[in-house]
Amino acid sequence: MNPHFSVHAPEHRRPKGLYAQVDFIEPLGEGLTLVGLDGVDAEWFAEFSEDHGLSKKAASVGDCKAFAQGAPLFHLQLTMFSDEANRWFSPKTRRWLLLELSDEGQLLGQLYPTLFSPPQNVAFDAVRLPPMHRRSQQLNRLMLVPSKAWMPRSRPKPAALDIEELAVLDVGQGSANALLCREGVARIYFDVGCGVYRNAPTKPTNIGFCQCGDPVVVLSHWDADHWAGAAIDTGLLTRTWIAPIPETIKHIVFLMNIWSAGGKTILLNTPAAVGLSPGIKLVRCKGPVSDRNESGLALIAEREGRRWLLPGDASYHNVPGALKHPVTGLVATHHGARVHGTGAPVPPPAPDYARLAYSFGPGNAHGKYGVSHPRPAGVHAYDAVGWIHSGWGVLPPGSAVAVAPGHARATAHHPTTHLNGIRIGWTVPVGVLPHLAACPKAMPLTQT
């Protein structure tokens, strides 16, 4: 596995420069934006290019594998005023940047050598490289090799799965969900993330994923907090993954690490719904392709008029059919972030039994000024369409519940408390799930 993804790998030395791409540009509110950049050590890549003759020939599959296993990748985050972020960096282009790290740099950020390492404060300058720049061309060729050589063209084949429960797992500031059969065996995972980078300390110590039923892994989109659990429980890398097509260096390298581990991938670029099992389908979100959150995959499961909805980080108005029906089980989009859309932008609860699950990490923070999830505006949007939040906080030991619990549950309570996972049924959660107690990798599901 590439050292950037490993929990145990030693950190690379701080680079003098990075060849980098924009990973994300995320508005924080109040005119501020969080920018994430992913890159490879520029000096290392210059040596790699010479050693593999990339200035004289196109990259081969072997070159690509060597790059995926050994490239010293880094992630860098900085908080900027929104207009300044749009001027310096654009999410709509995959142009390469040269980031030069020095004490005299104009920009200040936090550098992460791995998914789980603490940040290093750095100053740097950013220069856009022309598309015809030698290093831009070499990096682009390396990133294109997987799409030409290894990407399967098949679509998933629907299987008859007896799904009885939706489990929302406590993975810290990330997202991971499992569709369980009656015995409690996971048959489908929808995201397998956990807390990363600044929010790595929010992940619990017991992250593991039941794989006794050879589950398929569906990835809503390529944000690291939706797949990084597979860097801890690496058995997931050997499974079949269904995901959008990745576009940037870190995500393509992670994809190649799945292949190197023996895993299979089905990469979807179709707007058509894809059936996983009778009543369970994936839909492509309708947002612009330049916005990873809004153009990923969502999962809809239905049985006898009941519906579960897992939107990933997409706004509900961009999930086809999301606002047309009341929902029995809803995983709050984007960890409870502010929702977007006109009118009532959130699907309402079913009238008799319904659960709303917030997946977030205790004490999570984003950007220089520590914006955290869930956001008050997001919670209020659910309130406005009838989702009841009474009794969803943590009470001191020995306290009596003042009001009956409402619809909402959460995987954490700020600032430091993990609450374990959440079980959601079609009408109510089924009784005891025997496999949950027997499987050593099954994370606790103590909430209903």
Coordinates of C-alpha atoms in Angstrom, one line a residue:
M1 CA 0.0 0.0 0.0
N2 CA 1.2 3.5 -0.7
P3 CA 2.6 5.0 2.5
H4 CA 0.2 8.0 2.4
F5 CA -2.6 5.6 3.1
S6 CA -0.9 3.5 5.8
V7 CA -1.5 3.8 9.5
H8 CA 1.9 2.5 10.3
A9 CA 4.2 3.7 7.5
P10 CA 6.9 6.2 8.5
E11 CA 6.4 9.7 7.3
H12 CA 8.4 11.0 4.3
R13 CA 10.6 14.0 4.9
R14 CA 9.1 17.4 4.2
P15 CA 9.4 18.1 0.5
K16 CA 10.8 21.3 -1.0
G17 CA 8.2 21.3 -3.6
L18 CA 5.1 19.4 -4.8
Y19 CA 3.4 18.7 -8.1
A20 CA -0.2 19.1 -7.0
Q21 CA -3.8 19.2 -8.0
V22 CA -6.9 20.7 -6.3
D23 CA -8.6 18.0 -4.3
F24 CA -11.5 20.1 -3.1
I25 CA -12.7 23.7 -2.6
E26 CA -15.3 23.7 0.2
P27 CA -17.2 26.8 1.3
L28 CA -17.2 27.2 5.1
G29 CA -19.6 30.2 5.3
E30 CA -18.9 33.8 6.3
G31 CA -17.0 34.3 3.1
L32 CA -14.4 31.6 3.8
T33 CA -13.4 28.6 1.9
L34 CA -11.3 25.5 2.7
V35 CA -9.0 24.4 -0.1
G36 CA -7.4 20.9 -0.2
L37 CA -4.5 20.1 -2.5
D38 CA -2.9 16.7 -3.2
G39 CA 0.6 16.3 -4.6
V40 CA 3.7 14.3 -5.0
D41 CA 7.2 15.3 -3.9
A42 CA 8.6 17.2 -6.9
E43 CA 12.3 16.0 -6.5
W44 CA 11.2 12.4 -6.1
F45 CA 9.1 12.6 -9.2
A46 CA 12.0 14.1 -11.2
E47 CA 14.1 11.1 -10.2
F48 CA 11.3 8.6 -10.9
S49 CA 10.7 10.1 -14.4
E50 CA 14.4 9.7 -15.2
D51 CA 14.7 6.2 -13.8
H52 CA 11.6 5.0 -15.8
G53 CA 12.5 6.9 -19.0
L54 CA 9.2 8.9 -19.0
S55 CA 10.8 11.7 -21.0
K56 CA 11.4 9.2 -23.8
K57 CA 8.4 7.0 -23.7
A58 CA 4.8 6.7 -22.6
A59 CA 4.1 5.3 -19.2
S60 CA 3.5 1.6 -19.0
V61 CA 1.3 -0.4 -16.6
G62 CA 4.6 -1.3 -14.7
D63 CA 5.5 2.3 -14.4
C64 CA 2.0 3.0 -13.1
K65 CA 2.2 0.3 -10.5
A66 CA 5.6 1.4 -9.3
F67 CA 4.3 5.0 -8.9
A68 CA 1.2 3.8 -7.0
Q69 CA 3.2 1.8 -4.5
G70 CA 6.1 4.3 -3.9
A71 CA 5.1 7.8 -4.7
P72 CA 5.5 10.1 -1.6
L73 CA 2.1 11.8 -1.6
F74 CA 1.1 14.8 0.6
H75 CA -2.1 16.6 1.3
L76 CA -2.2 20.3 2.1
Q77 CA -5.1 22.4 3.4
L78 CA -5.5 26.1 3.8
T79 CA -8.4 28.5 4.7
M80 CA -8.9 31.5 2.4
F81 CA -11.4 34.1 1.6
S82 CA -13.7 32.7 -1.1
D83 CA -12.8 35.1 -3.9
E84 CA -9.1 34.6 -3.2
A85 CA -9.5 30.8 -3.3
N86 CA -11.3 31.0 -6.7
R87 CA -8.5 33.3 -8.0
W88 CA -5.7 31.0 -6.9
F89 CA -7.3 27.7 -7.4
S90 CA -10.1 26.4 -9.6
P91 CA -11.9 23.1 -9.0
K92 CA -13.1 23.0 -12.6
T93 CA -9.7 22.3 -14.0
R94 CA -7.3 19.5 -13.3
R95 CA -4.3 21.6 -14.2
W96 CA -1.1 20.8 -12.3
L97 CA 0.4 23.2 -9.9
L98 CA 4.0 23.5 -8.6
L99 CA 3.9 24.3 -4.9
E100 CA 7.2 25.6 -3.6
L101 CA 7.6 25.4 0.1
S102 CA 9.7 28.0 1.8
D103 CA 9.6 30.4 4.8
E104 CA 9.0 33.3 2.3
G105 CA 5.9 31.8 0.8
Q106 CA 2.8 33.9 0.4
L107 CA 0.3 31.2 1.4
L108 CA 0.0 29.4 4.7
G109 CA -1.3 25.9 5.1
Q110 CA -1.2 22.6 7.0
L111 CA 0.8 19.8 5.3
Y112 CA -0.2 16.1 6.0
P113 CA 2.3 13.4 5.1
T114 CA -0.3 10.7 5.6
L115 CA -4.1 10.3 6.1
F116 CA -3.6 10.0 9.8
S117 CA -0.6 12.1 10.7
P118 CA -0.6 15.4 12.5
P119 CA -0.2 18.5 10.4
Q120 CA 2.9 20.5 9.7
N121 CA 2.5 24.3 9.3
V122 CA 4.1 25.4 6.0
A123 CA 4.4 28.5 3.9
F124 CA 4.4 28.1 0.1
D125 CA 3.8 29.6 -3.3
A126 CA 1.7 28.1 -6.0
V127 CA 2.5 28.3 -9.7
R128 CA 0.2 26.9 -12.5
L129 CA 2.0 24.7 -14.9
P130 CA 1.1 24.9 -18.6
P131 CA -0.7 21.8 -20.0
M132 CA 2.3 21.2 -22.2
H133 CA 4.8 21.4 -19.4
R134 CA 7.0 18.3 -19.4
R135 CA 6.1 17.3 -15.8
S136 CA 2.4 18.0 -16.5
Q137 CA 2.5 15.7 -19.5
Q138 CA 4.3 12.9 -17.6
L139 CA 1.9 13.0 -14.7
N140 CA -1.1 13.1 -16.9
R141 CA 0.2 10.0 -18.8
L142 CA 0.6 8.1 -15.5
M143 CA -2.9 9.0 -14.5
L144 CA -4.4 7.9 -17.8
V145 CA -2.8 4.5 -17.9
P146 CA -5.3 2.9 -15.5
S147 CA -8.3 4.1 -17.5
K148 CA -6.8 2.5 -20.6
A149 CA -5.5 -0.8 -19.2
W150 CA -7.3 -1.9 -16.1
M151 CA -10.8 -0.4 -15.9
P152 CA -13.5 -3.1 -16.3
R153 CA -16.4 -2.1 -18.6
S154 CA -18.9 -4.4 -16.9
R155 CA -21.9 -3.3 -14.8
P156 CA -22.8 -4.9 -11.5
K157 CA -25.1 -7.9 -11.7
P158 CA -28.1 -7.7 -9.4
A159 CA -28.2 -10.3 -6.7
A160 CA -31.0 -11.5 -4.5
L161 CA -30.1 -10.1 -1.0
D162 CA -32.4 -10.5 2.0
I163 CA -31.6 -7.0 3.5
E164 CA -33.3 -6.4 6.8
E165 CA -31.4 -3.5 8.4
L166 CA -29.4 -0.4 7.6
A167 CA -26.5 0.2 9.9
V168 CA -24.8 3.6 10.2
L169 CA -21.4 2.9 11.7
D170 CA -19.5 5.1 14.1
V171 CA -16.2 5.9 12.3
G172 CA -15.6 9.4 13.6
Q173 CA -15.7 12.3 11.1
G174 CA -16.5 10.2 8.1
S175 CA -19.2 8.0 6.6
A176 CA -19.7 4.3 6.6
N177 CA -22.9 2.3 6.2
A178 CA -23.8 -1.3 5.9
L179 CA -26.9 -3.1 4.6
L180 CA -27.3 -6.2 6.8
C181 CA -29.2 -9.5 6.2
R182 CA -31.4 -11.0 8.9
E183 CA -28.4 -12.6 10.7
G184 CA -26.5 -9.3 10.8
V185 CA -24.0 -10.1 8.0
A186 CA -23.0 -7.1 5.9
R187 CA -23.9 -7.7 2.2
I188 CA -23.4 -4.1 0.9
Y189 CA -21.2 -1.3 2.3
F190 CA -22.1 2.2 1.2
D191 CA -18.9 4.1 1.9
V192 CA -16.2 2.8 4.3
G193 CA -14.7 6.0 5.6
C194 CA -13.3 7.4 8.8
G195 CA -11.8 10.6 10.2
V196 CA -8.7 11.7 8.3
Y197 CA -6.2 14.6 8.3
R198 CA -7.2 17.2 10.8
N199 CA -10.1 15.0 11.9
A200 CA -8.1 11.8 12.2
P201 CA -8.2 12.0 16.0
T202 CA -12.0 11.7 15.8
K203 CA -11.9 8.1 14.6
P204 CA -12.5 5.4 17.2
T205 CA -9.9 2.7 17.9
N206 CA -12.1 -0.2 16.9
I207 CA -12.6 0.4 13.2
G208 CA -13.3 -2.9 11.4
F209 CA -15.7 -4.1 8.8
C210 CA -17.4 -7.5 8.7
Q211 CA -16.5 -9.3 5.5
C212 CA -17.9 -12.7 6.2
G213 CA -20.5 -12.4 3.4
D214 CA -18.0 -11.1 0.8
P215 CA -19.7 -7.7 0.7
V216 CA -19.6 -5.3 -2.3
V217 CA -18.3 -1.8 -1.4
V218 CA -20.1 1.1 -3.0
L219 CA -18.3 4.5 -2.9
S220 CA -20.5 7.5 -3.1
H221 CA -17.7 9.8 -4.2
W222 CA -13.9 10.1 -3.7
D223 CA -13.6 12.2 -0.6
A224 CA -11.1 10.5 1.7
D225 CA -13.4 10.4 4.7
H226 CA -15.7 8.1 2.7
W227 CA -13.0 5.4 1.9
A228 CA -10.2 5.7 4.4
G229 CA -11.5 2.9 6.6
A230 CA -10.1 0.6 4.0
A231 CA -6.6 1.8 4.8
I232 CA -7.2 0.5 8.3
D233 CA -9.1 -2.7 7.6
T234 CA -7.2 -3.6 4.4
G235 CA -9.2 -6.7 3.7
L236 CA -11.7 -4.3 2.1
L237 CA -9.2 -3.7 -0.7
T238 CA -9.7 -7.3 -1.9
R239 CA -13.5 -6.8 -2.5
T240 CA -15.4 -5.6 -5.5
W241 CA -15.8 -1.8 -5.4
I242 CA -18.5 0.2 -7.3
A243 CA -17.5 3.9 -7.6
P244 CA -17.5 7.0 -9.8
I245 CA -14.4 7.4 -12.0
P246 CA -11.6 9.1 -10.0
E247 CA -9.9 12.2 -11.5
T248 CA -7.1 13.3 -9.2
I249 CA -3.8 11.9 -8.2
K250 CA -4.6 10.6 -4.6
H251 CA -7.8 8.9 -5.7
I252 CA -6.3 7.3 -8.8
V253 CA -3.3 6.0 -6.7
F254 CA -5.8 4.6 -4.1
L255 CA -7.7 2.9 -6.9
M256 CA -4.5 1.3 -8.1
N257 CA -3.8 0.1 -4.6
I258 CA -7.2 -1.7 -4.7
W259 CA -6.1 -3.4 -7.9
S260 CA -2.7 -4.3 -6.5
A261 CA -4.4 -5.9 -3.5
G262 CA -6.5 -8.1 -5.8
G263 CA -9.7 -6.1 -5.6
K264 CA -12.0 -5.5 -8.5
T265 CA -13.6 -2.2 -9.5
I266 CA -16.7 -1.3 -11.5
L267 CA -16.4 2.4 -12.3
L268 CA -19.6 4.1 -13.3
N269 CA -20.0 7.0 -15.6
T270 CA -23.6 6.4 -16.7
P271 CA -26.6 8.6 -15.6
A272 CA -28.8 5.5 -15.5
A273 CA -29.8 3.8 -12.2
V274 CA -27.9 0.6 -11.4
G275 CA -29.7 -2.2 -9.6
L276 CA -27.8 -4.0 -6.8
S277 CA -30.7 -6.2 -5.7
P278 CA -34.5 -6.2 -6.0
G279 CA -35.5 -2.9 -4.4
I280 CA -32.0 -1.6 -4.0
K281 CA -30.5 0.8 -6.6
L282 CA -27.7 3.3 -7.1
V283 CA -28.6 6.6 -8.8
R284 CA -26.2 9.2 -10.2
C285 CA -26.6 12.6 -8.6
K286 CA -27.4 15.5 -11.0
G287 CA -24.9 18.1 -9.9
P288 CA -22.1 19.4 -12.1
V289 CA -19.3 16.9 -12.7
S290 CA -16.8 19.5 -11.4
D291 CA -18.5 19.1 -8.0
R292 CA -17.6 15.7 -6.6
N293 CA -20.1 15.9 -3.7
E294 CA -23.0 16.7 -6.0
S295 CA -22.3 14.3 -8.9
G296 CA -21.5 11.1 -7.0
L297 CA -23.7 8.0 -6.3
A298 CA -26.6 7.8 -3.9
L299 CA -28.3 4.6 -2.7
I300 CA -32.1 4.1 -2.5
A301 CA -33.6 0.9 -1.0
E302 CA -37.4 0.3 -1.1
R303 CA -39.7 -2.4 0.3
E304 CA -43.5 -2.4 0.5
G305 CA -43.7 1.4 0.5
R306 CA -40.8 1.9 2.9
R307 CA -37.7 3.7 1.8
W308 CA -34.1 4.2 2.9
L309 CA -32.0 7.0 1.4
L310 CA -28.2 7.3 1.6
P311 CA -27.2 10.5 -0.3
G312 CA -23.4 10.6 0.4
D313 CA -22.6 14.3 0.5
A314 CA -25.1 15.3 -2.2
S315 CA -27.8 17.9 -1.8
Y316 CA -31.2 16.2 -1.8
H317 CA -32.4 18.1 -4.9
N318 CA -29.6 16.6 -6.8
V319 CA -30.5 13.0 -5.9
P320 CA -33.1 11.7 -8.4
G321 CA -36.4 11.1 -6.7
A322 CA -35.2 12.0 -3.2
L323 CA -37.8 14.5 -2.5
K324 CA -40.8 12.7 -3.9
H325 CA -41.5 10.3 -1.0
P326 CA -41.4 10.2 2.8
V327 CA -38.3 8.3 4.1
T328 CA -38.1 5.5 6.8
G329 CA -34.3 5.6 7.1
L330 CA -32.3 8.7 6.2
V331 CA -28.5 9.2 6.6
A332 CA -28.1 13.0 6.8
T333 CA -26.2 14.3 3.8
H334 CA -22.7 15.6 4.4
H335 CA -22.6 14.8 8.1
G336 CA -25.4 17.3 8.8
A337 CA -24.0 20.2 6.9
R338 CA -26.2 23.0 5.7
V339 CA -28.6 21.7 3.0
H340 CA -29.2 23.5 -0.3
G341 CA -32.2 23.8 -2.6
T342 CA -35.4 25.8 -2.8
G343 CA -38.6 25.2 -0.9
A344 CA -38.3 22.2 1.4
P345 CA -34.9 20.8 0.5
V346 CA -35.1 17.8 2.8
P347 CA -37.3 14.6 2.4
P348 CA -39.9 14.2 5.2
P349 CA -40.1 11.3 7.6
A350 CA -42.5 8.4 7.2
P351 CA -45.6 8.9 9.5
D352 CA -45.2 5.9 11.7
Y353 CA -41.6 4.8 12.0
A354 CA -38.6 6.8 10.8
R355 CA -35.0 7.4 11.7
L356 CA -32.6 10.2 10.8
A357 CA -28.9 9.3 11.3
Y358 CA -26.1 11.9 11.7
S359 CA -22.6 10.5 11.1
F360 CA -19.9 12.7 12.4
G361 CA -16.9 12.7 14.7
P362 CA -16.7 14.2 18.2
G363 CA -15.0 17.5 18.2
N364 CA -14.6 17.6 14.4
A365 CA -13.4 20.8 12.9
H366 CA -12.8 22.2 9.4
G367 CA -10.7 25.1 8.3
K368 CA -8.6 27.6 10.3
Y369 CA -11.6 28.7 12.4
G370 CA -12.9 25.2 13.3
V371 CA -16.3 25.0 11.6
S372 CA -17.9 21.7 12.7
H373 CA -20.6 19.3 11.8
P374 CA -23.5 19.0 12.1
R375 CA -24.3 22.7 11.3
P376 CA -27.2 24.4 13.0
A377 CA -28.7 25.4 9.7
G378 CA -28.7 21.8 8.6
V379 CA -30.4 20.5 11.7
H380 CA -33.0 23.3 11.4
A381 CA -33.8 22.2 7.8
Y382 CA -34.6 18.7 9.1
D383 CA -36.7 20.1 11.9
A384 CA -38.7 22.2 9.4
V385 CA -40.1 19.1 7.5
G386 CA -40.9 17.1 10.6
W387 CA -37.8 15.3 11.8
I388 CA -37.9 15.4 15.6
H389 CA -34.6 15.8 17.4
S390 CA -35.8 15.4 21.0
G391 CA -33.6 13.3 23.3
W392 CA -30.8 12.7 20.8
G393 CA -28.0 14.2 23.0
V394 CA -26.0 12.4 25.6
L395 CA -27.4 12.6 29.2
P396 CA -25.1 12.5 32.3
P397 CA -24.9 9.0 33.9
G398 CA -27.9 8.3 36.1
S399 CA -30.1 11.0 34.5
A400 CA -33.7 10.3 33.5
V401 CA -34.8 11.0 29.9
A402 CA -36.8 14.2 30.1
V403 CA -38.6 13.6 26.8
A404 CA -39.3 10.6 24.5
P405 CA -36.6 10.2 21.9
G406 CA -37.5 11.5 18.5
H407 CA -36.4 10.5 15.0
A408 CA -32.8 11.6 15.2
R409 CA -29.8 9.6 16.2
A410 CA -26.1 10.5 16.0
T411 CA -22.8 8.6 16.1
A412 CA -21.2 11.1 18.4
H413 CA -21.7 13.9 20.9
H414 CA -19.4 16.9 21.1
P415 CA -16.8 17.4 22.3
T416 CA -15.4 13.9 22.9
T417 CA -18.0 11.1 23.1
H418 CA -18.5 8.3 20.7
L419 CA -22.1 6.8 20.7
N420 CA -21.5 3.7 18.5
G421 CA -23.5 2.8 15.5
I422 CA -27.2 3.0 14.6
R423 CA -29.6 0.2 13.5
I424 CA -32.5 1.2 11.2
G425 CA -35.2 -1.3 10.1
W426 CA -38.0 -1.2 7.6
T427 CA -40.7 -0.9 10.4
V428 CA -38.6 -1.4 13.5
P429 CA -35.1 -2.9 13.9
V430 CA -35.4 -6.7 13.9
G431 CA -34.5 -8.5 17.2
V432 CA -31.0 -9.9 18.0
L433 CA -28.6 -10.1 15.1
P434 CA -26.5 -13.1 16.1
H435 CA -23.6 -12.4 13.7
L436 CA -22.9 -9.0 15.2
A437 CA -21.9 -10.7 18.4
A438 CA -19.9 -13.4 16.7
C439 CA -17.9 -11.4 14.2
P440 CA -14.7 -9.9 15.6
K441 CA -14.7 -7.1 13.0
A442 CA -18.3 -6.0 13.5
M443 CA -18.4 -2.6 15.2
P444 CA -20.9 -2.0 17.9
L445 CA -24.5 -1.1 16.9
T446 CA -26.1 0.0 20.2
Q447 CA -28.6 2.6 19.0
T448 CA -32.0 2.0 17.5

